[in-house]
Amino acid sequence: MRTIIVANAKGGCGKTTIATGLASYYATFRNKNVVLADLDPQRSSLDWLSDRPKDRAVITPHRPDQGPVRKSPNIDVVIYDAPARSHGVELSHLVRRGETLLIPVLPSPLDMRAARNFLEELYALKTVRDGHIAVGIVANRVREHTRIYQDLAFALGRIKIPFVGALRDSMNYITAA
């Protein structure tokens, strides 16, 4: 069972958009049995799932009150949509759930600073430091040929965390199901 966590301590960076996009991708194009675990109190991922057309590939919802997602031969992929402001013990418990942690970062000075602080806290955790979870950064809502994107790419290039990719600033991600 593959487990992917989409997290960043900052709100509004695209965690839910990326989590729902990944869930849809694995269910639709990889024909995987997917669980979308929404840990955010806003429940935006679960709202997205309930609004999703019923003729689409099945994605199973999971709420925190259901307890942890348990390993099962019926589950191929679990995507966790983490809440903003995950710190301390909550962050430590969160990273122990996954194999992969994706961190969305917007191309703005405020977001880059928040991401740097989040990464420092993350790498203070033994689970992350010892490599028990793969960590990658996704540049989100970028316009490739802008100065701020170049600044973000430069900043990401200086840290030793894989830069997984960039999602351009497009409404297509928001409207995709």
PDB file of C-alpha atoms in Angstrom:
ATOM      1  CA  MET A   1       0.000   0.000   0.000  1.00  0.00           C
ATOM      2  CA  ARG A   2       1.559   3.264  -1.124  1.00  0.00           C
ATOM      3  CA  THR A   3       1.035   6.208   1.230  1.00  0.00           C
ATOM      4  CA  ILE A   4       1.460   9.829   0.153  1.00  0.00           C
ATOM      5  CA  ILE A   5       1.060  12.821   2.457  1.00  0.00           C
ATOM      6  CA  VAL A   6       0.523  16.311   1.053  1.00  0.00           C
ATOM      7  CA  ALA A   7       1.509  18.777   3.775  1.00  0.00           C
ATOM      8  CA  ASN A   8       2.762  22.266   4.497  1.00  0.00           C
ATOM      9  CA  ALA A   9       2.247  24.289   7.664  1.00  0.00           C
ATOM     10  CA  LYS A  10       0.980  27.190   5.556  1.00  0.00           C
ATOM     11  CA  GLY A  11      -2.622  27.313   4.416  1.00  0.00           C
ATOM     12  CA  GLY A  12      -3.625  28.146   0.869  1.00  0.00           C
ATOM     13  CA  CYS A  13      -0.587  26.612  -0.828  1.00  0.00           C
ATOM     14  CA  GLY A  14      -2.529  23.970  -2.770  1.00  0.00           C
ATOM     15  CA  LYS A  15      -2.421  20.899  -0.529  1.00  0.00           C
ATOM     16  CA  THR A  16      -6.019  19.927  -1.265  1.00  0.00           C
ATOM     17  CA  THR A  17      -5.743  20.582  -5.002  1.00  0.00           C
ATOM     18  CA  ILE A  18      -2.654  18.377  -5.213  1.00  0.00           C
ATOM     19  CA  ALA A  19      -4.103  15.662  -2.939  1.00  0.00           C
ATOM     20  CA  THR A  20      -7.346  15.422  -4.926  1.00  0.00           C
ATOM     21  CA  GLY A  21      -5.448  15.524  -8.215  1.00  0.00           C
ATOM     22  CA  LEU A  22      -3.211  12.655  -7.112  1.00  0.00           C
ATOM     23  CA  ALA A  23      -6.185  10.627  -5.890  1.00  0.00           C
ATOM     24  CA  SER A  24      -7.970  11.147  -9.200  1.00  0.00           C
ATOM     25  CA  TYR A  25      -4.829  10.282 -11.170  1.00  0.00           C
ATOM     26  CA  TYR A  26      -4.200   6.992  -9.354  1.00  0.00           C
ATOM     27  CA  ALA A  27      -7.862   5.949  -9.505  1.00  0.00           C
ATOM     28  CA  THR A  28      -8.476   6.989 -13.113  1.00  0.00           C
ATOM     29  CA  PHE A  29      -5.220   6.472 -14.983  1.00  0.00           C
ATOM     30  CA  ARG A  30      -3.527   3.791 -12.876  1.00  0.00           C
ATOM     31  CA  ASN A  31      -6.728   1.897 -12.025  1.00  0.00           C
ATOM     32  CA  LYS A  32      -5.745   1.769  -8.345  1.00  0.00           C
ATOM     33  CA  ASN A  33      -7.974   1.411  -5.294  1.00  0.00           C
ATOM     34  CA  VAL A  34      -7.501   4.813  -3.669  1.00  0.00           C
ATOM     35  CA  VAL A  35      -8.369   6.142  -0.227  1.00  0.00           C
ATOM     36  CA  LEU A  36      -8.427   9.922   0.193  1.00  0.00           C
ATOM     37  CA  ALA A  37      -7.895  10.712   3.880  1.00  0.00           C
ATOM     38  CA  ASP A  38      -8.883  14.288   4.682  1.00  0.00           C
ATOM     39  CA  LEU A  39      -7.197  15.414   7.900  1.00  0.00           C
ATOM     40  CA  ASP A  40      -8.010  19.100   7.416  1.00  0.00           C
ATOM     41  CA  PRO A  41     -10.863  20.442   9.600  1.00  0.00           C
ATOM     42  CA  GLN A  42     -12.238  22.289   6.543  1.00  0.00           C
ATOM     43  CA  ARG A  43     -12.884  18.893   4.899  1.00  0.00           C
ATOM     44  CA  SER A  44     -12.330  20.340   1.414  1.00  0.00           C
ATOM     45  CA  SER A  45     -11.102  17.008   0.005  1.00  0.00           C
ATOM     46  CA  LEU A  46     -14.210  15.237   1.248  1.00  0.00           C
ATOM     47  CA  ASP A  47     -16.384  18.030  -0.176  1.00  0.00           C
ATOM     48  CA  TRP A  48     -14.598  17.644  -3.516  1.00  0.00           C
ATOM     49  CA  LEU A  49     -15.177  13.909  -3.380  1.00  0.00           C
ATOM     50  CA  SER A  50     -18.895  14.251  -2.629  1.00  0.00           C
ATOM     51  CA  ASP A  51     -19.278  16.730  -5.531  1.00  0.00           C
ATOM     52  CA  ARG A  52     -17.334  14.517  -7.939  1.00  0.00           C
ATOM     53  CA  PRO A  53     -19.416  12.959 -10.734  1.00  0.00           C
ATOM     54  CA  LYS A  54     -20.514   9.455  -9.752  1.00  0.00           C
ATOM     55  CA  ASP A  55     -19.459   7.977 -13.105  1.00  0.00           C
ATOM     56  CA  ARG A  56     -15.772   8.621 -12.349  1.00  0.00           C
ATOM     57  CA  ALA A  57     -13.316   6.083 -10.946  1.00  0.00           C
ATOM     58  CA  VAL A  58     -14.058   5.251  -7.314  1.00  0.00           C
ATOM     59  CA  ILE A  59     -12.087   7.022  -4.583  1.00  0.00           C
ATOM     60  CA  THR A  60     -12.897   5.969  -1.025  1.00  0.00           C
ATOM     61  CA  PRO A  61     -13.219   8.795   1.525  1.00  0.00           C
ATOM     62  CA  HIS A  62     -11.651   8.570   4.967  1.00  0.00           C
ATOM     63  CA  ARG A  63     -12.298  10.887   7.919  1.00  0.00           C
ATOM     64  CA  PRO A  64     -10.066  11.264  10.985  1.00  0.00           C
ATOM     65  CA  ASP A  65     -12.868  10.002  13.251  1.00  0.00           C
ATOM     66  CA  GLN A  66     -12.561   6.635  11.466  1.00  0.00           C
ATOM     67  CA  GLY A  67      -9.134   6.127  13.034  1.00  0.00           C
ATOM     68  CA  PRO A  68      -5.973   5.416  11.063  1.00  0.00           C
ATOM     69  CA  VAL A  69      -6.188   3.902   7.593  1.00  0.00           C
ATOM     70  CA  ARG A  70      -5.257   0.265   8.091  1.00  0.00           C
ATOM     71  CA  LYS A  71      -3.254  -1.756   5.577  1.00  0.00           C
ATOM     72  CA  SER A  72      -5.515  -3.828   3.397  1.00  0.00           C
ATOM     73  CA  PRO A  73      -5.150  -5.860   0.206  1.00  0.00           C
ATOM     74  CA  ASN A  74      -8.119  -3.808  -1.068  1.00  0.00           C
ATOM     75  CA  ILE A  75      -6.201  -0.517  -0.852  1.00  0.00           C
ATOM     76  CA  ASP A  76      -3.405   0.340  -3.284  1.00  0.00           C
ATOM     77  CA  VAL A  77      -2.828   4.022  -2.503  1.00  0.00           C
ATOM     78  CA  VAL A  78      -3.670   6.300   0.428  1.00  0.00           C
ATOM     79  CA  ILE A  79      -3.450  10.056  -0.094  1.00  0.00           C
ATOM     80  CA  TYR A  80      -3.460  12.196   3.070  1.00  0.00           C
ATOM     81  CA  ASP A  81      -4.579  15.819   2.749  1.00  0.00           C
ATOM     82  CA  ALA A  82      -2.907  17.316   5.825  1.00  0.00           C
ATOM     83  CA  PRO A  83      -4.173  20.381   7.663  1.00  0.00           C
ATOM     84  CA  ALA A  84      -2.324  23.675   7.699  1.00  0.00           C
ATOM     85  CA  ARG A  85      -0.541  24.494  10.937  1.00  0.00           C
ATOM     86  CA  SER A  86       0.695  20.921  11.482  1.00  0.00           C
ATOM     87  CA  HIS A  87       3.491  21.228  14.030  1.00  0.00           C
ATOM     88  CA  GLY A  88       5.130  19.365  16.902  1.00  0.00           C
ATOM     89  CA  VAL A  89       3.579  16.080  17.971  1.00  0.00           C
ATOM     90  CA  GLU A  90       0.864  16.315  15.313  1.00  0.00           C
ATOM     91  CA  LEU A  91       3.496  16.667  12.569  1.00  0.00           C
ATOM     92  CA  SER A  92       5.522  13.809  14.036  1.00  0.00           C
ATOM     93  CA  HIS A  93       2.476  11.498  14.011  1.00  0.00           C
ATOM     94  CA  LEU A  94       1.601  12.612  10.497  1.00  0.00           C
ATOM     95  CA  VAL A  95       4.970  11.790   8.917  1.00  0.00           C
ATOM     96  CA  ARG A  96       4.978   8.330  10.500  1.00  0.00           C
ATOM     97  CA  ARG A  97       1.918   7.468   8.390  1.00  0.00           C
ATOM     98  CA  GLY A  98       3.573   7.842   5.015  1.00  0.00           C
ATOM     99  CA  GLU A  99       6.223   6.717   2.586  1.00  0.00           C
ATOM    100  CA  THR A 100       6.227   9.969   0.621  1.00  0.00           C
ATOM    101  CA  LEU A 101       5.683  13.555   1.738  1.00  0.00           C
ATOM    102  CA  LEU A 102       4.958  16.204  -0.884  1.00  0.00           C
ATOM    103  CA  ILE A 103       5.266  19.841   0.130  1.00  0.00           C
ATOM    104  CA  PRO A 104       3.507  22.369  -2.115  1.00  0.00           C
ATOM    105  CA  VAL A 105       5.190  25.775  -2.225  1.00  0.00           C
ATOM    106  CA  LEU A 106       3.827  28.899  -3.896  1.00  0.00           C
ATOM    107  CA  PRO A 107       6.216  31.306  -5.622  1.00  0.00           C
ATOM    108  CA  SER A 108       6.012  34.165  -3.140  1.00  0.00           C
ATOM    109  CA  PRO A 109       8.499  35.397  -0.530  1.00  0.00           C
ATOM    110  CA  LEU A 110       6.016  34.707   2.293  1.00  0.00           C
ATOM    111  CA  ASP A 111       5.360  31.143   1.112  1.00  0.00           C
ATOM    112  CA  MET A 112       9.042  30.413   0.564  1.00  0.00           C
ATOM    113  CA  ARG A 113       9.859  31.603   4.095  1.00  0.00           C
ATOM    114  CA  ALA A 114       7.025  29.521   5.557  1.00  0.00           C
ATOM    115  CA  ALA A 115       8.224  26.474   3.603  1.00  0.00           C
ATOM    116  CA  ARG A 116      11.785  26.952   4.859  1.00  0.00           C
ATOM    117  CA  ASN A 117      10.519  27.077   8.467  1.00  0.00           C
ATOM    118  CA  PHE A 118       8.363  23.991   7.869  1.00  0.00           C
ATOM    119  CA  LEU A 119      11.321  22.110   6.371  1.00  0.00           C
ATOM    120  CA  GLU A 120      13.504  22.978   9.363  1.00  0.00           C
ATOM    121  CA  GLU A 121      10.856  21.603  11.710  1.00  0.00           C
ATOM    122  CA  LEU A 122      10.376  18.566   9.490  1.00  0.00           C
ATOM    123  CA  TYR A 123      14.072  17.686   9.395  1.00  0.00           C
ATOM    124  CA  ALA A 124      14.261  17.930  13.170  1.00  0.00           C
ATOM    125  CA  LEU A 125      12.085  14.784  13.215  1.00  0.00           C
ATOM    126  CA  LYS A 126      13.995  11.504  13.407  1.00  0.00           C
ATOM    127  CA  THR A 127      11.638   9.798  10.918  1.00  0.00           C
ATOM    128  CA  VAL A 128      12.546  12.365   8.270  1.00  0.00           C
ATOM    129  CA  ARG A 129      16.209  12.747   9.202  1.00  0.00           C
ATOM    130  CA  ASP A 130      16.762   8.990   9.009  1.00  0.00           C
ATOM    131  CA  GLY A 131      15.128   8.767   5.570  1.00  0.00           C
ATOM    132  CA  HIS A 132      12.086   6.712   6.575  1.00  0.00           C
ATOM    133  CA  ILE A 133       9.923   8.986   4.437  1.00  0.00           C
ATOM    134  CA  ALA A 134      10.833  10.442   1.039  1.00  0.00           C
ATOM    135  CA  VAL A 135      10.323  14.207   0.903  1.00  0.00           C
ATOM    136  CA  GLY A 136       9.766  16.227  -2.263  1.00  0.00           C
ATOM    137  CA  ILE A 137       8.758  19.772  -3.098  1.00  0.00           C
ATOM    138  CA  VAL A 138       6.148  20.764  -5.667  1.00  0.00           C
ATOM    139  CA  ALA A 139       6.210  24.344  -6.916  1.00  0.00           C
ATOM    140  CA  ASN A 140       2.539  25.227  -7.219  1.00  0.00           C
ATOM    141  CA  ARG A 141       0.689  27.855  -9.280  1.00  0.00           C
ATOM    142  CA  VAL A 142       3.809  29.012 -11.060  1.00  0.00           C
ATOM    143  CA  ARG A 143       4.302  31.144 -14.133  1.00  0.00           C
ATOM    144  CA  GLU A 144       7.512  29.756 -15.501  1.00  0.00           C
ATOM    145  CA  HIS A 145       9.082  32.821 -17.083  1.00  0.00           C
ATOM    146  CA  THR A 146       8.625  35.201 -14.156  1.00  0.00           C
ATOM    147  CA  ARG A 147      11.222  36.579 -11.781  1.00  0.00           C
ATOM    148  CA  ILE A 148       9.484  35.122  -8.716  1.00  0.00           C
ATOM    149  CA  TYR A 149       9.526  31.637 -10.276  1.00  0.00           C
ATOM    150  CA  GLN A 150      13.244  32.011 -10.952  1.00  0.00           C
ATOM    151  CA  ASP A 151      13.704  33.050  -7.298  1.00  0.00           C
ATOM    152  CA  LEU A 152      11.743  29.987  -6.165  1.00  0.00           C
ATOM    153  CA  ALA A 153      13.702  27.654  -8.448  1.00  0.00           C
ATOM    154  CA  PHE A 154      16.966  29.136  -7.141  1.00  0.00           C
ATOM    155  CA  ALA A 155      15.859  28.770  -3.499  1.00  0.00           C
ATOM    156  CA  LEU A 156      14.722  25.187  -4.072  1.00  0.00           C
ATOM    157  CA  GLY A 157      17.976  24.390  -5.845  1.00  0.00           C
ATOM    158  CA  ARG A 158      19.949  25.401  -2.744  1.00  0.00           C
ATOM    159  CA  ILE A 159      18.252  22.900  -0.457  1.00  0.00           C
ATOM    160  CA  LYS A 160      18.918  19.180  -0.564  1.00  0.00           C
ATOM    161  CA  ILE A 161      15.319  18.137  -1.053  1.00  0.00           C
ATOM    162  CA  PRO A 162      14.131  16.844  -4.432  1.00  0.00           C
ATOM    163  CA  PHE A 163      12.211  19.359  -6.503  1.00  0.00           C
ATOM    164  CA  VAL A 164       9.531  16.996  -7.838  1.00  0.00           C
ATOM    165  CA  GLY A 165       8.005  19.395 -10.331  1.00  0.00           C
ATOM    166  CA  ALA A 166       6.056  22.541 -11.001  1.00  0.00           C
ATOM    167  CA  LEU A 167       2.345  22.974 -11.590  1.00  0.00           C
ATOM    168  CA  ARG A 168       1.545  26.019 -13.643  1.00  0.00           C
ATOM    169  CA  ASP A 169      -0.983  28.619 -12.616  1.00  0.00           C
ATOM    170  CA  SER A 170      -4.061  27.144 -14.311  1.00  0.00           C
ATOM    171  CA  MET A 171      -7.745  26.713 -13.547  1.00  0.00           C
ATOM    172  CA  ASN A 172      -7.524  23.230 -15.101  1.00  0.00           C
ATOM    173  CA  TYR A 173      -6.241  21.727 -11.840  1.00  0.00           C
ATOM    174  CA  ILE A 174      -9.106  23.227  -9.877  1.00  0.00           C
ATOM    175  CA  THR A 175     -11.831  22.086 -12.277  1.00  0.00           C
ATOM    176  CA  ALA A 176     -10.406  18.610 -12.969  1.00  0.00           C
ATOM    177  CA  ALA A 177     -12.147  15.672 -11.332  1.00  0.00           C
TER     178      ALA A 177
END
